[in-house]
Structures are given as structure tokens and as C-alpha cells.
PDB file of C-alpha atoms in Angstrom:
ATOM      1  CA  MET A   1     -34.579  -8.764   2.641  1.00  0.00           C
ATOM      2  CA  THR A   2     -32.446 -10.442   5.291  1.00  0.00           C
ATOM      3  CA  ALA A   3     -34.289 -11.165   8.534  1.00  0.00           C
ATOM      4  CA  VAL A   4     -33.197 -12.204  12.014  1.00  0.00           C
ATOM      5  CA  LEU A   5     -34.537 -15.770  12.283  1.00  0.00           C
ATOM      6  CA  ALA A   6     -33.245 -16.431  15.817  1.00  0.00           C
ATOM      7  CA  GLU A   7     -30.916 -14.813  18.330  1.00  0.00           C
ATOM      8  CA  ALA A   8     -29.190 -15.865  21.547  1.00  0.00           C
ATOM      9  CA  ARG A   9     -26.638 -14.470  23.980  1.00  0.00           C
ATOM     10  CA  TRP A  10     -24.271 -15.636  26.655  1.00  0.00           C
ATOM     11  CA  PRO A  11     -24.933 -14.824  29.359  1.00  0.00           C
ATOM     12  CA  GLU A  12     -28.716 -14.771  29.531  1.00  0.00           C
ATOM     13  CA  ALA A  13     -31.013 -15.058  32.534  1.00  0.00           C
ATOM     14  CA  GLY A  14     -30.078 -18.147  34.514  1.00  0.00           C
ATOM     15  CA  ASP A  15     -26.440 -18.150  33.390  1.00  0.00           C
ATOM     16  CA  ALA A  16     -25.139 -16.058  36.301  1.00  0.00           C
ATOM     17  CA  GLY A  17     -22.113 -17.554  37.993  1.00  0.00           C
ATOM     18  CA  ALA A  18     -21.890 -20.564  35.717  1.00  0.00           C
ATOM     19  CA  GLY A  19     -19.866 -20.768  32.560  1.00  0.00           C
ATOM     20  CA  PRO A  20     -20.893 -22.814  29.552  1.00  0.00           C
ATOM     21  CA  ALA A  21     -20.099 -26.530  29.420  1.00  0.00           C
ATOM     22  CA  GLY A  22     -16.651 -27.523  28.204  1.00  0.00           C
ATOM     23  CA  VAL A  23     -16.065 -28.644  24.627  1.00  0.00           C
ATOM     24  CA  PRO A  24     -13.988 -31.773  23.932  1.00  0.00           C
ATOM     25  CA  GLY A  25     -10.712 -30.862  22.242  1.00  0.00           C
ATOM     26  CA  PHE A  26     -10.655 -27.273  23.509  1.00  0.00           C
ATOM     27  CA  VAL A  27      -8.822 -26.512  26.766  1.00  0.00           C
ATOM     28  CA  HIS A  28      -7.685 -23.677  29.068  1.00  0.00           C
ATOM     29  CA  SER A  29     -10.047 -21.070  27.624  1.00  0.00           C
ATOM     30  CA  PRO A  30     -13.715 -20.091  27.709  1.00  0.00           C
ATOM     31  CA  PHE A  31     -13.594 -19.041  24.018  1.00  0.00           C
ATOM     32  CA  ALA A  32     -14.756 -22.304  22.400  1.00  0.00           C
ATOM     33  CA  PRO A  33     -17.348 -23.120  25.090  1.00  0.00           C
ATOM     34  CA  LEU A  34     -18.878 -19.643  24.672  1.00  0.00           C
ATOM     35  CA  VAL A  35     -19.038 -20.005  20.877  1.00  0.00           C
ATOM     36  CA  VAL A  36     -20.604 -23.466  21.076  1.00  0.00           C
ATOM     37  CA  ALA A  37     -23.100 -22.498  23.802  1.00  0.00           C
ATOM     38  CA  VAL A  38     -24.405 -19.408  22.025  1.00  0.00           C
ATOM     39  CA  ALA A  39     -24.519 -21.136  18.619  1.00  0.00           C
ATOM     40  CA  GLU A  40     -26.409 -24.129  20.038  1.00  0.00           C
ATOM     41  CA  ARG A  41     -28.839 -21.821  21.847  1.00  0.00           C
ATOM     42  CA  CYS A  42     -29.534 -19.795  18.716  1.00  0.00           C
ATOM     43  CA  LEU A  43     -29.975 -22.793  16.410  1.00  0.00           C
ATOM     44  CA  ALA A  44     -32.174 -24.601  18.945  1.00  0.00           C
ATOM     45  CA  ARG A  45     -34.521 -21.606  19.047  1.00  0.00           C
ATOM     46  CA  ARG A  46     -35.114 -21.967  15.324  1.00  0.00           C
ATOM     47  CA  TYR A  47     -34.667 -25.703  14.703  1.00  0.00           C
ATOM     48  CA  GLY A  48     -34.658 -27.546  18.026  1.00  0.00           C
ATOM     49  CA  ASP A  49     -31.875 -29.964  18.896  1.00  0.00           C
ATOM     50  CA  GLY A  50     -29.905 -32.061  16.453  1.00  0.00           C
ATOM     51  CA  PRO A  51     -28.385 -31.417  13.057  1.00  0.00           C
ATOM     52  CA  LEU A  52     -30.106 -29.461  10.328  1.00  0.00           C
ATOM     53  CA  PRO A  53     -31.180 -31.387   7.229  1.00  0.00           C
ATOM     54  CA  PRO A  54     -28.618 -31.838   4.419  1.00  0.00           C
ATOM     55  CA  GLY A  55     -28.556 -29.055   1.876  1.00  0.00           C
ATOM     56  CA  ASN A  56     -29.338 -26.320   4.425  1.00  0.00           C
ATOM     57  CA  ARG A  57     -26.489 -24.131   3.084  1.00  0.00           C
ATOM     58  CA  THR A  58     -26.027 -22.425   6.439  1.00  0.00           C
ATOM     59  CA  ALA A  59     -22.830 -20.389   6.708  1.00  0.00           C
ATOM     60  CA  VAL A  60     -20.992 -19.699   9.945  1.00  0.00           C
ATOM     61  CA  VAL A  61     -19.541 -16.199  10.326  1.00  0.00           C
ATOM     62  CA  LEU A  62     -17.496 -15.839  13.512  1.00  0.00           C
ATOM     63  CA  VAL A  63     -16.433 -12.305  14.462  1.00  0.00           C
ATOM     64  CA  SER A  64     -13.925 -11.542  17.225  1.00  0.00           C
ATOM     65  CA  ALA A  65     -11.441  -8.705  17.572  1.00  0.00           C
ATOM     66  CA  GLY A  66      -9.429 -10.491  20.260  1.00  0.00           C
ATOM     67  CA  GLY A  67      -9.886 -14.139  19.295  1.00  0.00           C
ATOM     68  CA  ASP A  68      -8.936 -16.760  21.863  1.00  0.00           C
ATOM     69  CA  SER A  69      -6.777 -14.437  23.953  1.00  0.00           C
ATOM     70  CA  ALA A  70      -6.915 -16.805  26.954  1.00  0.00           C
ATOM     71  CA  GLY A  71      -5.548 -19.702  24.910  1.00  0.00           C
ATOM     72  CA  ALA A  72      -2.856 -17.459  23.442  1.00  0.00           C
ATOM     73  CA  ALA A  73      -1.876 -16.249  26.935  1.00  0.00           C
ATOM     74  CA  HIS A  74      -1.545 -19.853  28.116  1.00  0.00           C
ATOM     75  CA  VAL A  75       0.717 -20.710  25.173  1.00  0.00           C
ATOM     76  CA  ARG A  76       2.868 -17.599  25.782  1.00  0.00           C
ATOM     77  CA  ALA A  77       3.244 -18.438  29.475  1.00  0.00           C
ATOM     78  CA  THR A  78       4.078 -22.080  28.765  1.00  0.00           C
ATOM     79  CA  VAL A  79       6.736 -21.171  26.195  1.00  0.00           C
ATOM     80  CA  ALA A  80       8.190 -18.437  28.431  1.00  0.00           C
ATOM     81  CA  ALA A  81       8.533 -20.974  31.242  1.00  0.00           C
ATOM     82  CA  GLY A  82      10.304 -23.414  28.923  1.00  0.00           C
ATOM     83  CA  GLY A  83       7.369 -25.802  28.903  1.00  0.00           C
ATOM     84  CA  ARG A  84       5.970 -27.902  26.120  1.00  0.00           C
ATOM     85  CA  VAL A  85       2.795 -26.700  24.413  1.00  0.00           C
ATOM     86  CA  GLY A  86       0.181 -29.434  24.168  1.00  0.00           C
ATOM     87  CA  PRO A  87      -0.965 -30.464  20.684  1.00  0.00           C
ATOM     88  CA  LEU A  88      -4.556 -29.338  21.303  1.00  0.00           C
ATOM     89  CA  PHE A  89      -3.384 -25.735  21.161  1.00  0.00           C
ATOM     90  CA  PHE A  90      -2.336 -26.098  17.529  1.00  0.00           C
ATOM     91  CA  PHE A  91      -5.911 -27.142  16.740  1.00  0.00           C
ATOM     92  CA  GLN A  92      -7.709 -24.546  18.840  1.00  0.00           C
ATOM     93  CA  SER A  93      -5.330 -21.668  18.092  1.00  0.00           C
ATOM     94  CA  VAL A  94      -7.511 -20.325  15.276  1.00  0.00           C
ATOM     95  CA  PRO A  95     -11.189 -19.424  15.620  1.00  0.00           C
ATOM     96  CA  ASN A  96     -11.946 -21.481  12.486  1.00  0.00           C
ATOM     97  CA  SER A  97     -11.504 -24.604  14.616  1.00  0.00           C
ATOM     98  CA  VAL A  98     -14.502 -23.931  16.838  1.00  0.00           C
ATOM     99  CA  ALA A  99     -16.547 -22.507  13.946  1.00  0.00           C
ATOM    100  CA  GLY A 100     -15.911 -25.763  12.070  1.00  0.00           C
ATOM    101  CA  HIS A 101     -16.814 -27.729  15.201  1.00  0.00           C
ATOM    102  CA  VAL A 102     -20.190 -25.959  15.364  1.00  0.00           C
ATOM    103  CA  ALA A 103     -20.778 -26.547  11.641  1.00  0.00           C
ATOM    104  CA  ALA A 104     -19.958 -30.255  11.893  1.00  0.00           C
ATOM    105  CA  ARG A 105     -21.953 -30.791  15.071  1.00  0.00           C
ATOM    106  CA  ARG A 106     -25.108 -29.156  13.687  1.00  0.00           C
ATOM    107  CA  GLY A 107     -24.700 -30.251  10.047  1.00  0.00           C
ATOM    108  CA  LEU A 108     -24.269 -26.724   8.714  1.00  0.00           C
ATOM    109  CA  ASP A 109     -23.063 -27.176   5.159  1.00  0.00           C
ATOM    110  CA  GLY A 110     -22.334 -23.623   4.061  1.00  0.00           C
ATOM    111  CA  PRO A 111     -19.033 -21.729   4.144  1.00  0.00           C
ATOM    112  CA  VAL A 112     -17.167 -20.916   7.375  1.00  0.00           C
ATOM    113  CA  VAL A 113     -15.682 -17.420   7.667  1.00  0.00           C
ATOM    114  CA  CYS A 114     -13.855 -15.777  10.569  1.00  0.00           C
ATOM    115  CA  LEU A 115     -13.313 -12.040  10.815  1.00  0.00           C
ATOM    116  CA  SER A 116     -11.336  -9.738  13.072  1.00  0.00           C
ATOM    117  CA  PRO A 117     -13.226  -6.465  12.783  1.00  0.00           C
ATOM    118  CA  THR A 118     -11.637  -3.030  12.613  1.00  0.00           C
ATOM    119  CA  GLY A 119     -14.938  -1.222  13.175  1.00  0.00           C
ATOM    120  CA  ASP A 120     -18.357  -2.233  14.477  1.00  0.00           C
ATOM    121  CA  PRO A 121     -18.213  -6.048  14.878  1.00  0.00           C
ATOM    122  CA  ARG A 122     -21.921  -6.649  14.289  1.00  0.00           C
ATOM    123  CA  ALA A 123     -22.054  -4.395  11.227  1.00  0.00           C
ATOM    124  CA  GLU A 124     -18.981  -6.067   9.716  1.00  0.00           C
ATOM    125  CA  GLY A 125     -20.346  -9.539  10.465  1.00  0.00           C
ATOM    126  CA  GLU A 126     -23.739  -8.700   8.997  1.00  0.00           C
ATOM    127  CA  ALA A 127     -22.067  -7.291   5.875  1.00  0.00           C
ATOM    128  CA  GLU A 128     -20.145 -10.559   5.411  1.00  0.00           C
ATOM    129  CA  ALA A 129     -23.295 -12.605   5.999  1.00  0.00           C
ATOM    130  CA  ASP A 130     -25.209 -10.461   3.487  1.00  0.00           C
ATOM    131  CA  LEU A 131     -22.466 -11.023   0.928  1.00  0.00           C
ATOM    132  CA  LEU A 132     -22.669 -14.810   1.393  1.00  0.00           C
ATOM    133  CA  LEU A 133     -26.476 -14.747   1.188  1.00  0.00           C
ATOM    134  CA  HIS A 134     -26.760 -12.462  -1.805  1.00  0.00           C
ATOM    135  CA  ASP A 135     -23.962 -14.166  -3.765  1.00  0.00           C
ATOM    136  CA  GLY A 136     -25.788 -17.466  -3.322  1.00  0.00           C
ATOM    137  CA  ASP A 137     -23.037 -19.106  -1.261  1.00  0.00           C
ATOM    138  CA  ALA A 138     -25.498 -19.619   1.600  1.00  0.00           C
ATOM    139  CA  MET A 139     -29.233 -19.584   2.255  1.00  0.00           C
ATOM    140  CA  GLN A 140     -28.768 -18.453   5.848  1.00  0.00           C
ATOM    141  CA  ALA A 141     -25.872 -17.420   8.055  1.00  0.00           C
ATOM    142  CA  LEU A 142     -25.145 -18.030  11.711  1.00  0.00           C
ATOM    143  CA  LEU A 143     -23.350 -14.879  12.844  1.00  0.00           C
ATOM    144  CA  ILE A 144     -21.396 -15.338  16.090  1.00  0.00           C
ATOM    145  CA  LEU A 145     -19.917 -12.324  17.878  1.00  0.00           C
ATOM    146  CA  ILE A 146     -17.577 -13.093  20.787  1.00  0.00           C
ATOM    147  CA  GLU A 147     -15.118 -11.267  22.993  1.00  0.00           C
ATOM    148  CA  LEU A 148     -13.405 -12.563  26.095  1.00  0.00           C
ATOM    149  CA  ALA A 149     -13.094 -10.477  29.246  1.00  0.00           C
ATOM    150  CA  PRO A 150      -9.705  -8.774  29.629  1.00  0.00           C
ATOM    151  CA  ASP A 151      -8.657 -11.344  32.248  1.00  0.00           C
ATOM    152  CA  GLY A 152      -9.561 -14.211  29.872  1.00  0.00           C
ATOM    153  CA  THR A 153     -11.700 -16.031  32.436  1.00  0.00           C
ATOM    154  CA  SER A 154     -15.100 -15.240  30.928  1.00  0.00           C
ATOM    155  CA  GLY A 155     -16.678 -13.350  28.096  1.00  0.00           C
ATOM    156  CA  GLU A 156     -19.804 -12.465  26.204  1.00  0.00           C
ATOM    157  CA  ALA A 157     -21.162 -13.844  22.968  1.00  0.00           C
ATOM    158  CA  THR A 158     -24.130 -13.306  20.682  1.00  0.00           C
ATOM    159  CA  ALA A 159     -25.366 -15.547  17.888  1.00  0.00           C
ATOM    160  CA  VAL A 160     -27.805 -14.372  15.232  1.00  0.00           C
ATOM    161  CA  LEU A 161     -29.288 -16.579  12.540  1.00  0.00           C
ATOM    162  CA  LEU A 162     -29.842 -14.456   9.435  1.00  0.00           C
ATOM    163  CA  GLY A 163     -31.768 -15.408   6.319  1.00  0.00           C
ATOM    164  CA  GLU A 164     -34.955 -14.993   4.376  1.00  0.00           C
ATOM    165  CA  GLU A 165     -38.125 -15.475   6.402  1.00  0.00           C
ATOM    166  CA  THR A 166     -40.267 -18.100   4.703  1.00  0.00           C
ATOM    167  CA  ARG A 167     -44.029 -17.717   4.830  1.00  0.00           C
ATOM    168  CA  GLN A 168     -46.151 -20.781   5.340  1.00  0.00           C
TER     169      GLN A 168
END
């Protein structure tokens, strides 16, 4: 049976008024900083700081209906004004980029999957995580749910580490 091994949100108590720290290589949007902050928080609650040991087979499942809408709005406005789009936007334009960043930073060596849900985001993300766990592609899955605010200046995110609870 799949268990919740750790969970974190952004914002939580103490986060009021402050956004998460920036992430090198990701600009003009709170999307990547929110993903990284909530993922780090969740993993730290289970494993502390630093990378997980090799062979952890931890998948990353990122779920967002809107994706990086703030980054996309910046690109649209730049192009509409006849400006040149910076090369970082080609990297950060897909959610896989920040999911891969989290995986590399924490040594997660399972698959990386990004979904744009059509129904309940958490249910769809958990179904994907269950598939990865039960097919043997992963031993645990870091499920990240994120949506930016309509104005693109902030957002909310949840990270849930799913897997089998080991008894000691």
C-alpha cells in the first residue's frame, strides 16, 4: 500500500509576504522557485538536507494545469514588442526543466514525468505515481502540484513523497 512519507506546502506558516528564493537559470517567474522550495521542504522532512543515496529510484511527478504561465506571458509580451527572447526561456519553457533540476540537485534517480491534468490534479498525479511504483519504475515518487496565481506573481504548491513505509 502506498503511504505518504512526507508532505510540504508553499506557503506555510512563516512564508507570508516572502516568496521562495530564486533558482539559478530560471527567471521572470515564481514557477521554478515554488517547485524547488516545496520539493526541498518535502524531501528535507524525510531525509534532511543533501542528495539521497544512489539507487533511491525516486520519481518526480510534476502536475500543473497552467504550467509556467508567468514565463509564457513574458515571452508573449517580449515577442509582441519586437524584442529578443533570452535563451534561458527556451530552457525553462517546459516544466520538465525544473523537475529535472530538482532530481539532479537531490540525486533522485527515478523517472521524471510532467502532467497537465484534465480533472482532479492530486488524483491524477497520485494515479501516475502509483503506476510508476507498481510497475517497478520507482520505489518512491515525489509528487509536486503547482499552480500560479492568475496574475503570475505568486502561487501555491504542494509536494508529497509517496512510497512504501518501511518498518524498522
